[in-house]
Tab-separated table of C-alpha atoms and ligand atoms in Angstrom:
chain	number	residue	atom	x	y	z
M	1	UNK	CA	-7.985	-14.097	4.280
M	2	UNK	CA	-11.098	-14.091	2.437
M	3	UNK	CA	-12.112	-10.667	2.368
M	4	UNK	CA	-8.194	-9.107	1.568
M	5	UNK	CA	-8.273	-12.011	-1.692
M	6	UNK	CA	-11.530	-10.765	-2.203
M	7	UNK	CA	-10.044	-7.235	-2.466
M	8	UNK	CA	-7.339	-7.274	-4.626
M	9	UNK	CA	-6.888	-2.974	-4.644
M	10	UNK	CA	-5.891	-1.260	-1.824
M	11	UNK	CA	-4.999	2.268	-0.628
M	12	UNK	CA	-1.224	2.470	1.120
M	13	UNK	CA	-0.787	6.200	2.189
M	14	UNK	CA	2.740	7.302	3.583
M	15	UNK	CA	2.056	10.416	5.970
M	16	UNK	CA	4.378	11.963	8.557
M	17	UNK	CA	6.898	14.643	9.495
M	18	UNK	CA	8.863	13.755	6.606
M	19	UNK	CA	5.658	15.697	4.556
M	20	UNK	CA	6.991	19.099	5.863
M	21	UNK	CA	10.660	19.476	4.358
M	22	UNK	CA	9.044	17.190	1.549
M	23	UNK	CA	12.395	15.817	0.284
M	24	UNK	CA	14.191	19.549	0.981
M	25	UNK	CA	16.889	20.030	3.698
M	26	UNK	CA	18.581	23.038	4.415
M	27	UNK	CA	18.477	24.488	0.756
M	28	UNK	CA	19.038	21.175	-0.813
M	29	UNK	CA	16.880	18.362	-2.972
M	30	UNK	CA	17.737	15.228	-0.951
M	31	UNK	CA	17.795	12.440	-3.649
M	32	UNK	CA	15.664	9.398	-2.687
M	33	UNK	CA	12.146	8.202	-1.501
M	34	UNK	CA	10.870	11.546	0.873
M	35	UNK	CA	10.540	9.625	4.554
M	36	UNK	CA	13.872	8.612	4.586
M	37	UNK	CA	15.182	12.330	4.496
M	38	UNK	CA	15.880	11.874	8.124
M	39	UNK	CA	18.735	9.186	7.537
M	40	UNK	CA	19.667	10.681	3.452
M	41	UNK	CA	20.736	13.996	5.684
M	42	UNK	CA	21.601	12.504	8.376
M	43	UNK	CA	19.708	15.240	10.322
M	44	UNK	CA	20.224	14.860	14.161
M	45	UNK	CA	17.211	13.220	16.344
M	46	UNK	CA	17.061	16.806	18.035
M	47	UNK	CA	16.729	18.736	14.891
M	48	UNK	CA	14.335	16.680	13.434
M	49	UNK	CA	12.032	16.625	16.294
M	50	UNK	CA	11.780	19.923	16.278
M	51	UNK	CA	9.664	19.177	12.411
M	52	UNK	CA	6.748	18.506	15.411
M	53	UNK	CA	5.924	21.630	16.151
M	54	UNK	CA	4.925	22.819	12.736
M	55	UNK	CA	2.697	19.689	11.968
M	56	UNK	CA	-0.702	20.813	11.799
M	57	UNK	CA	-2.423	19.653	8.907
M	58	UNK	CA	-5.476	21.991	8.865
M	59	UNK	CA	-7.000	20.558	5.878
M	60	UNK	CA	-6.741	16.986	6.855
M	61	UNK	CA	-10.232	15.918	6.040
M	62	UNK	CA	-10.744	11.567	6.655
M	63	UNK	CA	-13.926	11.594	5.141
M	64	UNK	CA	-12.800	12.912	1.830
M	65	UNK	CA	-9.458	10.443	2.082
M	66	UNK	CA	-11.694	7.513	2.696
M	67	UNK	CA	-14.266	8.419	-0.133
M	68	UNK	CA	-11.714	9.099	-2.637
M	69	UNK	CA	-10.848	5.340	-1.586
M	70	UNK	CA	-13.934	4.236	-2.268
M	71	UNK	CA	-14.179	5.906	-5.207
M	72	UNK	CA	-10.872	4.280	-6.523
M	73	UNK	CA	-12.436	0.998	-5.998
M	74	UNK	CA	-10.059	0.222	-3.126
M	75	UNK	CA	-10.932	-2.119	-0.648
M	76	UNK	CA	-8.650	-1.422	2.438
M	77	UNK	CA	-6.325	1.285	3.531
M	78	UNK	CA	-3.211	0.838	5.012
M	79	UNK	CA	-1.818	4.238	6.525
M	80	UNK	CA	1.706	4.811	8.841
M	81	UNK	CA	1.115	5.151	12.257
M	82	UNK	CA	4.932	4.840	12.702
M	83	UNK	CA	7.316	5.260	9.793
M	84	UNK	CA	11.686	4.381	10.050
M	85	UNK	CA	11.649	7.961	11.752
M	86	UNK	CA	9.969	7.033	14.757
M	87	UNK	CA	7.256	9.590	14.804
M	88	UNK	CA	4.423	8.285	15.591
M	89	UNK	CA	1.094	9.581	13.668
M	90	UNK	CA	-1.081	7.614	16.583
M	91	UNK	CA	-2.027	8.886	20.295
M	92	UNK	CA	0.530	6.832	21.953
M	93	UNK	CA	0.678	6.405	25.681
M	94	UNK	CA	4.513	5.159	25.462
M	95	UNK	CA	5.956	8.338	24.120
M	96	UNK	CA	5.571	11.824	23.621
M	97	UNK	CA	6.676	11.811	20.320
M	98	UNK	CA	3.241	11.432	18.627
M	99	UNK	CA	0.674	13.372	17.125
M	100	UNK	CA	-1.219	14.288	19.785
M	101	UNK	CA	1.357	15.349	22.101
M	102	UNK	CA	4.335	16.641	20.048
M	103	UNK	CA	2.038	18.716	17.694
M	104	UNK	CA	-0.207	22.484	17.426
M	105	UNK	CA	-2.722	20.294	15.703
M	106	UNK	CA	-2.953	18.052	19.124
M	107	UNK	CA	-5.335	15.647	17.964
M	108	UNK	CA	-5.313	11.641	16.906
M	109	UNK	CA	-6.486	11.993	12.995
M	110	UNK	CA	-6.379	7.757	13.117
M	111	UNK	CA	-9.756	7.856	15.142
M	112	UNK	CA	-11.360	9.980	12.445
M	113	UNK	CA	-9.811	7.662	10.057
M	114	UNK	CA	-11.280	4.680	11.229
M	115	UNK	CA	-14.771	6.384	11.734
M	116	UNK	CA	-14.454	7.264	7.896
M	117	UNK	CA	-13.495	3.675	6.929
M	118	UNK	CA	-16.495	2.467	9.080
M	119	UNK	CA	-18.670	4.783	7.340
M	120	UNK	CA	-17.487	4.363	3.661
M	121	UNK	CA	-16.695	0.182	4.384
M	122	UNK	CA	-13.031	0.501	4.217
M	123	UNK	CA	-10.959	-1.795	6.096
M	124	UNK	CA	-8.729	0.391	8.080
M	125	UNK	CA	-5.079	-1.331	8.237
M	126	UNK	CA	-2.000	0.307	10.306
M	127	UNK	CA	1.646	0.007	8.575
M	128	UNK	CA	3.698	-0.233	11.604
M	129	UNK	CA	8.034	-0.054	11.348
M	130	UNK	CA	8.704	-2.424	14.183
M	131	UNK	CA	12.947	-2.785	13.528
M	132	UNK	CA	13.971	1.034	12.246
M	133	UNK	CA	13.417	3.367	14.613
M	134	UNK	CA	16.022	6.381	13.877
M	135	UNK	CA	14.258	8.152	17.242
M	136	UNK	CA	14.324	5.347	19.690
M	137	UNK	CA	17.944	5.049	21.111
M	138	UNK	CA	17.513	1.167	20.923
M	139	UNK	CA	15.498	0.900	17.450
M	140	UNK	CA	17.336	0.082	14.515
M	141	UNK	CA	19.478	2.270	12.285
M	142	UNK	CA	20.044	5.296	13.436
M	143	UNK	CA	23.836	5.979	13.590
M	144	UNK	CA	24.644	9.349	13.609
M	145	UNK	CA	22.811	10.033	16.858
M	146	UNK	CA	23.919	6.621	18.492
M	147	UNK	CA	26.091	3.843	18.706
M	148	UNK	CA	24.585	0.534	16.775
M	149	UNK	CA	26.680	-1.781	18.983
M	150	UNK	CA	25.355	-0.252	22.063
M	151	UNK	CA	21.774	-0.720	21.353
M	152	UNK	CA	19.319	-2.651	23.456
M	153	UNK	CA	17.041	-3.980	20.578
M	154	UNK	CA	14.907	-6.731	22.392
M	155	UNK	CA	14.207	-4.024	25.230
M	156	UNK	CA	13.087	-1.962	22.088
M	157	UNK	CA	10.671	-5.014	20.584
M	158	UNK	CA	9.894	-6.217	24.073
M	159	UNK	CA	9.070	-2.509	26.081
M	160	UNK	CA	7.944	-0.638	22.964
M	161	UNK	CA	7.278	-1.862	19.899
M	162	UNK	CA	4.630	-4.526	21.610
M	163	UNK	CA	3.022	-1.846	23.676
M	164	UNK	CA	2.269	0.375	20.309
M	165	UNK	CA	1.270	-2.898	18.646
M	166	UNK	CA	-1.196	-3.342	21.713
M	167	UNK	CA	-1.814	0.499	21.449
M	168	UNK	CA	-3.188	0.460	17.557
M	169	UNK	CA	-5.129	-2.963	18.201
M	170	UNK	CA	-7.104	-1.127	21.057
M	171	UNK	CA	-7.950	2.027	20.239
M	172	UNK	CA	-9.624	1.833	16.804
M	173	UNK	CA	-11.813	-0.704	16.549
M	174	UNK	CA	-11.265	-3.904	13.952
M	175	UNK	CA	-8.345	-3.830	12.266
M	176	UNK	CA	-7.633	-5.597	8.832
M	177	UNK	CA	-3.390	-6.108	9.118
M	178	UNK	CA	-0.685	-4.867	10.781
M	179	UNK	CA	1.872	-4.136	7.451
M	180	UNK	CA	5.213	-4.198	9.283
M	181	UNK	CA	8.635	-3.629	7.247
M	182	UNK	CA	11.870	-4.393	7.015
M	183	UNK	CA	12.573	-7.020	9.530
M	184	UNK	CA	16.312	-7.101	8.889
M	185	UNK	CA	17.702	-8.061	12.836
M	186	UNK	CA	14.460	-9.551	14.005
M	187	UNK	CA	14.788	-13.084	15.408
M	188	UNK	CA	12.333	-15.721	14.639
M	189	UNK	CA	10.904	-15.476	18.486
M	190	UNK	CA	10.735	-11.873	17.825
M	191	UNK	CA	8.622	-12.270	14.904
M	192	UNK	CA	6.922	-14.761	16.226
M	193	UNK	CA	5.897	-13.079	18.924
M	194	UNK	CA	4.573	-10.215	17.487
M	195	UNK	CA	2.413	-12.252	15.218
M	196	UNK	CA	0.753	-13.894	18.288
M	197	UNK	CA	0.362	-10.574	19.982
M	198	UNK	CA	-1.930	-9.246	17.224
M	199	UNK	CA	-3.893	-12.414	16.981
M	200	UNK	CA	-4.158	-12.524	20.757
M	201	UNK	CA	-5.906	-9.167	20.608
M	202	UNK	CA	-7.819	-9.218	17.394
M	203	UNK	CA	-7.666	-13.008	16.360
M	204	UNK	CA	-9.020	-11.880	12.675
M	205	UNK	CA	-6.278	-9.186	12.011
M	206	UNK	CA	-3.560	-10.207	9.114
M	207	UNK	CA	0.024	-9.876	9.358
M	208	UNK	CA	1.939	-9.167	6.685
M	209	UNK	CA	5.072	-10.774	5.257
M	210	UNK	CA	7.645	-8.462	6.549
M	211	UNK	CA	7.132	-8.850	10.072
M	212	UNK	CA	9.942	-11.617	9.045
M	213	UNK	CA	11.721	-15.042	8.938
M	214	UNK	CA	8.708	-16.488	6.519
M	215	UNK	CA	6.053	-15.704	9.094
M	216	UNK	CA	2.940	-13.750	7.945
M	217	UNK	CA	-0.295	-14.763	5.982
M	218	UNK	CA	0.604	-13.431	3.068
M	219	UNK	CA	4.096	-12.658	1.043
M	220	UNK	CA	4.862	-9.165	0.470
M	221	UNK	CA	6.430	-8.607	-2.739
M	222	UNK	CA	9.688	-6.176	-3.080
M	223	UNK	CA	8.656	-2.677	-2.918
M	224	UNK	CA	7.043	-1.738	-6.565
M	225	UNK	CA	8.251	-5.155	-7.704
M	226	UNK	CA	5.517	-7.313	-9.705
M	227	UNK	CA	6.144	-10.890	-9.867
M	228	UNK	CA	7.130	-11.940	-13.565
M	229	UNK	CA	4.497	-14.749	-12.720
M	230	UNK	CA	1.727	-16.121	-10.510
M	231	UNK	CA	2.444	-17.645	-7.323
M	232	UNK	CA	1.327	-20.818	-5.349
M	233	UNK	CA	0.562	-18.157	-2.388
M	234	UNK	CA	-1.261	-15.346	-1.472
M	235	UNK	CA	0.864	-11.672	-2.307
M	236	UNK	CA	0.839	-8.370	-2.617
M	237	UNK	CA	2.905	-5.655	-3.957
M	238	UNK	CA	3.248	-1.841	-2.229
M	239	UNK	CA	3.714	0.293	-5.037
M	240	UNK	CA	3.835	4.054	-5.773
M	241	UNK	CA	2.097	6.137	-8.241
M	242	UNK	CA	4.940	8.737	-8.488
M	243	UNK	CA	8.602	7.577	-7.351
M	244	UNK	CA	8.490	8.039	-3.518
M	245	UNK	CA	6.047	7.023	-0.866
M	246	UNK	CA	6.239	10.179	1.916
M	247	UNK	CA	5.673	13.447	0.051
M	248	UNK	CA	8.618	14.818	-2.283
M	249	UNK	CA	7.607	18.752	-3.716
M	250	UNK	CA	9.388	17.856	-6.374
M	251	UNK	CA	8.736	13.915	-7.385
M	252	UNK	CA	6.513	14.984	-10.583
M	253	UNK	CA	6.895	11.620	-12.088
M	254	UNK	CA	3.515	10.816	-12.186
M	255	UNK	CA	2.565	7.146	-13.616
M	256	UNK	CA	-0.275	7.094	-16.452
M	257	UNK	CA	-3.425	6.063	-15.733
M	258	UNK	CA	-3.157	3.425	-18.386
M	259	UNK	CA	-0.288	1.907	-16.425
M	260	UNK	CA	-1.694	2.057	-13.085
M	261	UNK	CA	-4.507	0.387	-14.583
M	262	UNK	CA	-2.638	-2.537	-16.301
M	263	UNK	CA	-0.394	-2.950	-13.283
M	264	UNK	CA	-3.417	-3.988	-11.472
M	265	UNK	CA	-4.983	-6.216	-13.757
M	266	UNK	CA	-1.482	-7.994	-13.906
M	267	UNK	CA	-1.282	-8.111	-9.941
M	268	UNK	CA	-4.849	-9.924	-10.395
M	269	UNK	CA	-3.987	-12.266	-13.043
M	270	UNK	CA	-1.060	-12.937	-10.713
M	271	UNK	CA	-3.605	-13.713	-8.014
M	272	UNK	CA	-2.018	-10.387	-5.993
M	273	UNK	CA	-3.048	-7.432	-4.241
M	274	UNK	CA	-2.063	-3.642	-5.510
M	275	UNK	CA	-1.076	-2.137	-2.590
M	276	UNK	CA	-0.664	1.476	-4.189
M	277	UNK	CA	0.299	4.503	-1.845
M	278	UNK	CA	-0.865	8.456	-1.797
M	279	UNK	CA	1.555	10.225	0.267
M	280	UNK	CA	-0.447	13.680	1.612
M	281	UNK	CA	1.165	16.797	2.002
M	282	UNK	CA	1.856	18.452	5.226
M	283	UNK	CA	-1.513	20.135	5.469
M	284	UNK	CA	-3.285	17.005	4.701
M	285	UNK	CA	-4.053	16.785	1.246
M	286	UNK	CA	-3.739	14.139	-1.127
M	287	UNK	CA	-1.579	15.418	-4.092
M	288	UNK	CA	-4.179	16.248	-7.050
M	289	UNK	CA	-2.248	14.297	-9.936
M	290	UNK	CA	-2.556	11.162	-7.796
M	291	UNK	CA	-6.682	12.066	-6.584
M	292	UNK	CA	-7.321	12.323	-10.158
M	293	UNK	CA	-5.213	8.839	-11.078
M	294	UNK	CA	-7.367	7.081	-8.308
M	295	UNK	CA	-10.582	8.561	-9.545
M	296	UNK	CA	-9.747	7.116	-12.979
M	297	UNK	CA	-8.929	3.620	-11.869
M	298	UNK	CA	-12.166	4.003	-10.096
M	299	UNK	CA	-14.054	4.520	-12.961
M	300	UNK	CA	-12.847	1.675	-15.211
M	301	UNK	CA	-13.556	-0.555	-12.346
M	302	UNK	CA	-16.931	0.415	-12.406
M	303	UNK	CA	-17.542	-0.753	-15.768
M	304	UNK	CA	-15.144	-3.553	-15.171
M	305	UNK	CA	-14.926	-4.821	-11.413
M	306	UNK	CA	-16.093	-7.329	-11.965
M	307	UNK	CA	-13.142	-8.984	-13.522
M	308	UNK	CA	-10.786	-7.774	-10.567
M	309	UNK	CA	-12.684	-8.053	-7.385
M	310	UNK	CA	-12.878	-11.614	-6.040
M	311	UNK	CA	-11.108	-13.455	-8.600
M	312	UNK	CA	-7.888	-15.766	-8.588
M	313	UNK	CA	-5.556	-15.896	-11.065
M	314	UNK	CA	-6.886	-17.085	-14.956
M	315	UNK	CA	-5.614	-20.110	-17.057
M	316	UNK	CA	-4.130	-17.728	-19.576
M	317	UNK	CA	-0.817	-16.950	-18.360
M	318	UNK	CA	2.493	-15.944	-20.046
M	319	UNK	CA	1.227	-13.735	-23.221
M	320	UNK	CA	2.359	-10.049	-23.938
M	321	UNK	CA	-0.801	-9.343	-25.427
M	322	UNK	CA	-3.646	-9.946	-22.390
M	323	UNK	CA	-3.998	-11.231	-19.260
M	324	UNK	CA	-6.585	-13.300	-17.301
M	325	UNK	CA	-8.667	-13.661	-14.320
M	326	UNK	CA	-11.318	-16.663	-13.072
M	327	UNK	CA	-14.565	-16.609	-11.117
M	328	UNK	CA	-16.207	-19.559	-10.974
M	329	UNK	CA	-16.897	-21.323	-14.319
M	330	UNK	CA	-15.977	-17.294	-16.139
M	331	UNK	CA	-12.386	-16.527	-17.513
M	332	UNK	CA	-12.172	-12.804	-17.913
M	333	UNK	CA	-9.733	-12.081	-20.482
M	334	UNK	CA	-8.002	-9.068	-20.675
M	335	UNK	CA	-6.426	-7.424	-23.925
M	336	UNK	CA	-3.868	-4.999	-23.401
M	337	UNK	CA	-3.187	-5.104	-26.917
M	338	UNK	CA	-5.938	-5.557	-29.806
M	339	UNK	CA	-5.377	-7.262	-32.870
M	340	UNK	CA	-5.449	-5.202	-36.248
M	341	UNK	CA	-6.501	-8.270	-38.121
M	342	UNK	CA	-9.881	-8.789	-36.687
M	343	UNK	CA	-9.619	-12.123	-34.540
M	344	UNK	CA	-8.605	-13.056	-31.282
M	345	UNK	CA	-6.803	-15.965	-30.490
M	346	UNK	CA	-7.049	-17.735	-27.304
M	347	UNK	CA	-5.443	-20.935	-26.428
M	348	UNK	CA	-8.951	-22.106	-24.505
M	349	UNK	CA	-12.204	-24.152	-25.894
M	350	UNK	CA	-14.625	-21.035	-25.687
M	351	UNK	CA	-17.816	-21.700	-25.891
M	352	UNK	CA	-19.264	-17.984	-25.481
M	353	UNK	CA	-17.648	-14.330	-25.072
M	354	UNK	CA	-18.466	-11.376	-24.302
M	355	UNK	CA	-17.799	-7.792	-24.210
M	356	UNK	CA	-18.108	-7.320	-20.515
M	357	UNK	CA	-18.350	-3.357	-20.720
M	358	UNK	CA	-21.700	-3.740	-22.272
M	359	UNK	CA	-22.410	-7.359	-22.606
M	360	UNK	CA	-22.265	-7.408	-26.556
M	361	UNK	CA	-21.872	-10.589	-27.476
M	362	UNK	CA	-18.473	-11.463	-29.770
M	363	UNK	CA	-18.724	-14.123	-32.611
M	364	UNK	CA	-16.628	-17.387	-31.741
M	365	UNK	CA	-15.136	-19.760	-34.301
M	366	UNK	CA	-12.840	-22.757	-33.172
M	367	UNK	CA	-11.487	-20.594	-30.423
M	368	UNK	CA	-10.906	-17.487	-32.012
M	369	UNK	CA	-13.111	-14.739	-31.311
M	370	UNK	CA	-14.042	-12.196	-33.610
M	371	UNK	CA	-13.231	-8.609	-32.697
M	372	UNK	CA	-14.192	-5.080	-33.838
M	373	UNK	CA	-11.563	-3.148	-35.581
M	374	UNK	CA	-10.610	-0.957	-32.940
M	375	UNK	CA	-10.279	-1.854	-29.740
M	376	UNK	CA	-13.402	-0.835	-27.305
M	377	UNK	CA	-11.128	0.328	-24.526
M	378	UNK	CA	-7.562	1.217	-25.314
M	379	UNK	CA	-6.490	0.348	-22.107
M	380	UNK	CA	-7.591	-2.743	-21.336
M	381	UNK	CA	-10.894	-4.611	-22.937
M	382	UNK	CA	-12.240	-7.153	-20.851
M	383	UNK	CA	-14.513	-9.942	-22.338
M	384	UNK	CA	-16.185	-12.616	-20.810
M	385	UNK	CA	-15.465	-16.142	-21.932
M	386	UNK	CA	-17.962	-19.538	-21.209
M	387	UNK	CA	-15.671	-22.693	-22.305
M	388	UNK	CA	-16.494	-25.555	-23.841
M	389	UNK	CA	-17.714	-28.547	-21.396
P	401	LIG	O1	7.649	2.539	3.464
P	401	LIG	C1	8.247	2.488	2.198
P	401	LIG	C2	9.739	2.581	2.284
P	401	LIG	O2	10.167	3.669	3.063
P	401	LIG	C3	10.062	1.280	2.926
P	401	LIG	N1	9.114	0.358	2.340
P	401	LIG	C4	8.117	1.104	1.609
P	401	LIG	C5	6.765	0.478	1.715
P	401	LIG	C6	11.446	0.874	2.748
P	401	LIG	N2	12.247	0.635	3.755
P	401	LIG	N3	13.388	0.254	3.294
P	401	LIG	N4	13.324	0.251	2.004
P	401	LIG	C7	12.119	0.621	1.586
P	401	LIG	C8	14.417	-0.132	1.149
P	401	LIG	C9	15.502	0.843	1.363
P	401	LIG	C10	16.338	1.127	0.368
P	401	LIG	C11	17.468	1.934	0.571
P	401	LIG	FE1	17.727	3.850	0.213
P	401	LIG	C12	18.480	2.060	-0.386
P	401	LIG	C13	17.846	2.597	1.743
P	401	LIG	C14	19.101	3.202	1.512
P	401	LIG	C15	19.499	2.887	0.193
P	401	LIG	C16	16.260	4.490	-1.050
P	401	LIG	C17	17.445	5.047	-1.417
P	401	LIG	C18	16.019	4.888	0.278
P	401	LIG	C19	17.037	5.697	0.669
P	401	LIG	C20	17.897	5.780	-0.378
């Protein structure tokens, strides 16, 4: 676990066939997150298999994903090699219903993704749906092409799912976690198989949370849901920068950088990751307002990193006003909102503080610390505290 606490940001990018009608079916907006247009329509497995032969992303470029990754400040990068609707965005030897086969563009972008990660030192992670499976006639929850009660699902876990799980452990070097979802009918064995599968094949890969029954090595926080307080365990939250995770034309609900920003630092000061997802259009691309977003968040972690990246969770919890973070013997506080009246108040013995933008040091009487009239960064200032021994 030491690198993904380490990590604390990562890149979660939701890519598919579901990026081609983009939240559109016949004519109509289908309401709802974009890769679950398959079971919001209701659109038959033979209709939307035929969404195969138009995928070619032409300007699908995994250098410039995993640099604008890097650029973010994010640590890992957790991408679907199967989503709920089966297709599978991997060269699979189980199926035809992949990438490589299925497909005009005929080729397995997850091995240039995981030379990109190697070259930029990304961790390359797989997101893997291991109960839904609206293609498979005995994966979960597809009911307008089958019948639930006649479904086979341990011939599903046991025949397939395990031999894709052995199939994206194999065939792309070290990988950091397998993120599976949605467990719903898994049975402890199940899970608990699946968890020794990965570790038999690469003993350092993580599992997340929602492979199921309280299995995992770390708890996976409701979708977009950021826990009101810090936790006794290791967490992360998935979270979108828009409203929907697969590509939606028109989801233009783009989050402020400010709040992106302060979501982190509160996942931090939580002691969580910030899972937080780009979902690429059709043709590859990364949607610009999010690019630009990331390339933001990048920046103020330059400057300010150092208060995010390998901390735990600071002794100044519960206040609207900041947040904090630990390293060592240094709290890192972090004001979300400054004071008009020229002091800071912290319930802590400092001993020292400092602006850690640009290491200006901040007068300190009895614990309050004296602050410029305007805050130095609007969004969040960080300074440096030393207590009192
Ligand atoms: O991969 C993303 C989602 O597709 C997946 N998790 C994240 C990371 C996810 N699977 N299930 N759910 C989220 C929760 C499903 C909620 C639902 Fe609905 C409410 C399904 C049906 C009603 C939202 C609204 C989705 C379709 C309509």
């Amino acid at each position: 676990m030491t690198w993904w606490r380490a990590a604390r940001f990562g890149m979660f990018i939701h890519w598919g066939l579901y990026a081609i009608p983009a939240g559109q079916w016949r004519g109509q907006s289908i309401p709802g997150i974009g890769e679950w247009i398959m079971l919001r329509a209701r659109i038959p497995v033979r209709e939307y298999e035929q969404l195969a032969k138009q995928f070619n992303p032409t300007r699908f470029d995994a250098d410039a994903w995993a640099r604008l990754a890097k650029q973010a400040g994010q640590k890992y990068l957790t991408i679907t090699s199967k989503h709920h609707d089966g297709f599978c965005m991997f060269d699979s030897k189980v199926t035809d219903y992949d990438i490589v086969d299925a497909t005009p563009f005929a080729r397995d972008p997850m091995k240039d993704l995981a030379a990109a990660c190697q070259r930029h030192g990304i961790r390359l992670c797989f997101y893997y749906s291991q109960t839904q499976d609206w293609h498979h006639p005995n994966g979960d929850g597809n009911d307008w092409d089958y019948d639930e009660t006649r479904k086979d699902f341990d011939c599903y876990v046991d025949e397939y799912v395990k031999a894709q799980v052995r199939e994206i452990l194999s065939s792309y070097g070290p990988i950091g976690m397998i993120w599976f979802d949605t467990p719903k009918r898994m049975t402890l064995q199940q899970s608990r198989s699946l968890v020794d599968l990965v570790h038999d094949i690469q003993p350092d890969c993580l599992v997340n949370g929602r492979i199921g029954n309280g299995l995992g090595d770390y708890a996976e926080s409701r979708d977009n849901a950021i826990p009101g307080e810090r936790l006794g365990e290791d967490w992360e939250v998935p979270a979108t920068i828009n409203d929907t995770w697969g590509f939606k034309t028109d989801d233009h609900n783009w989050k402020p950088v400010d709040e992106l920003i302060r979501k982190l630092v509160d996942c931090a000061s939580k002691g969580g990751n910030y899972l937080l997802n780009v979902g690429p259009t059709a043709d590859g691309v990364i949607p610009e307002p999010s690019a630009e977003r990331l390339r933001a968040m990048g920046k103020w972690l330059e400057r300010n990193g150092e208060s995010i990246y390998g901390t735990h969770a600071g002794p100044v919890q519960g206040l609207d006003w900041c947040r904090s973070t630990a390293r060592g013997g240094t709290i890192y506080l972090h004001v979300f909102d400054w004071p008009s009246w020229g002091s800071l108040e912290v319930p802590l013995a400092v001993a020292k503080a400092r602006l850690l933008a640009d290491g200006s040091e901040l007068r300190v009487t009895d614990s309050a610390i004296s602050a410029p009239a305007s805050a130095p960064d609007p969004i969040d200032t960080v300074i440096a505290l030393d207590l009192r021994v």
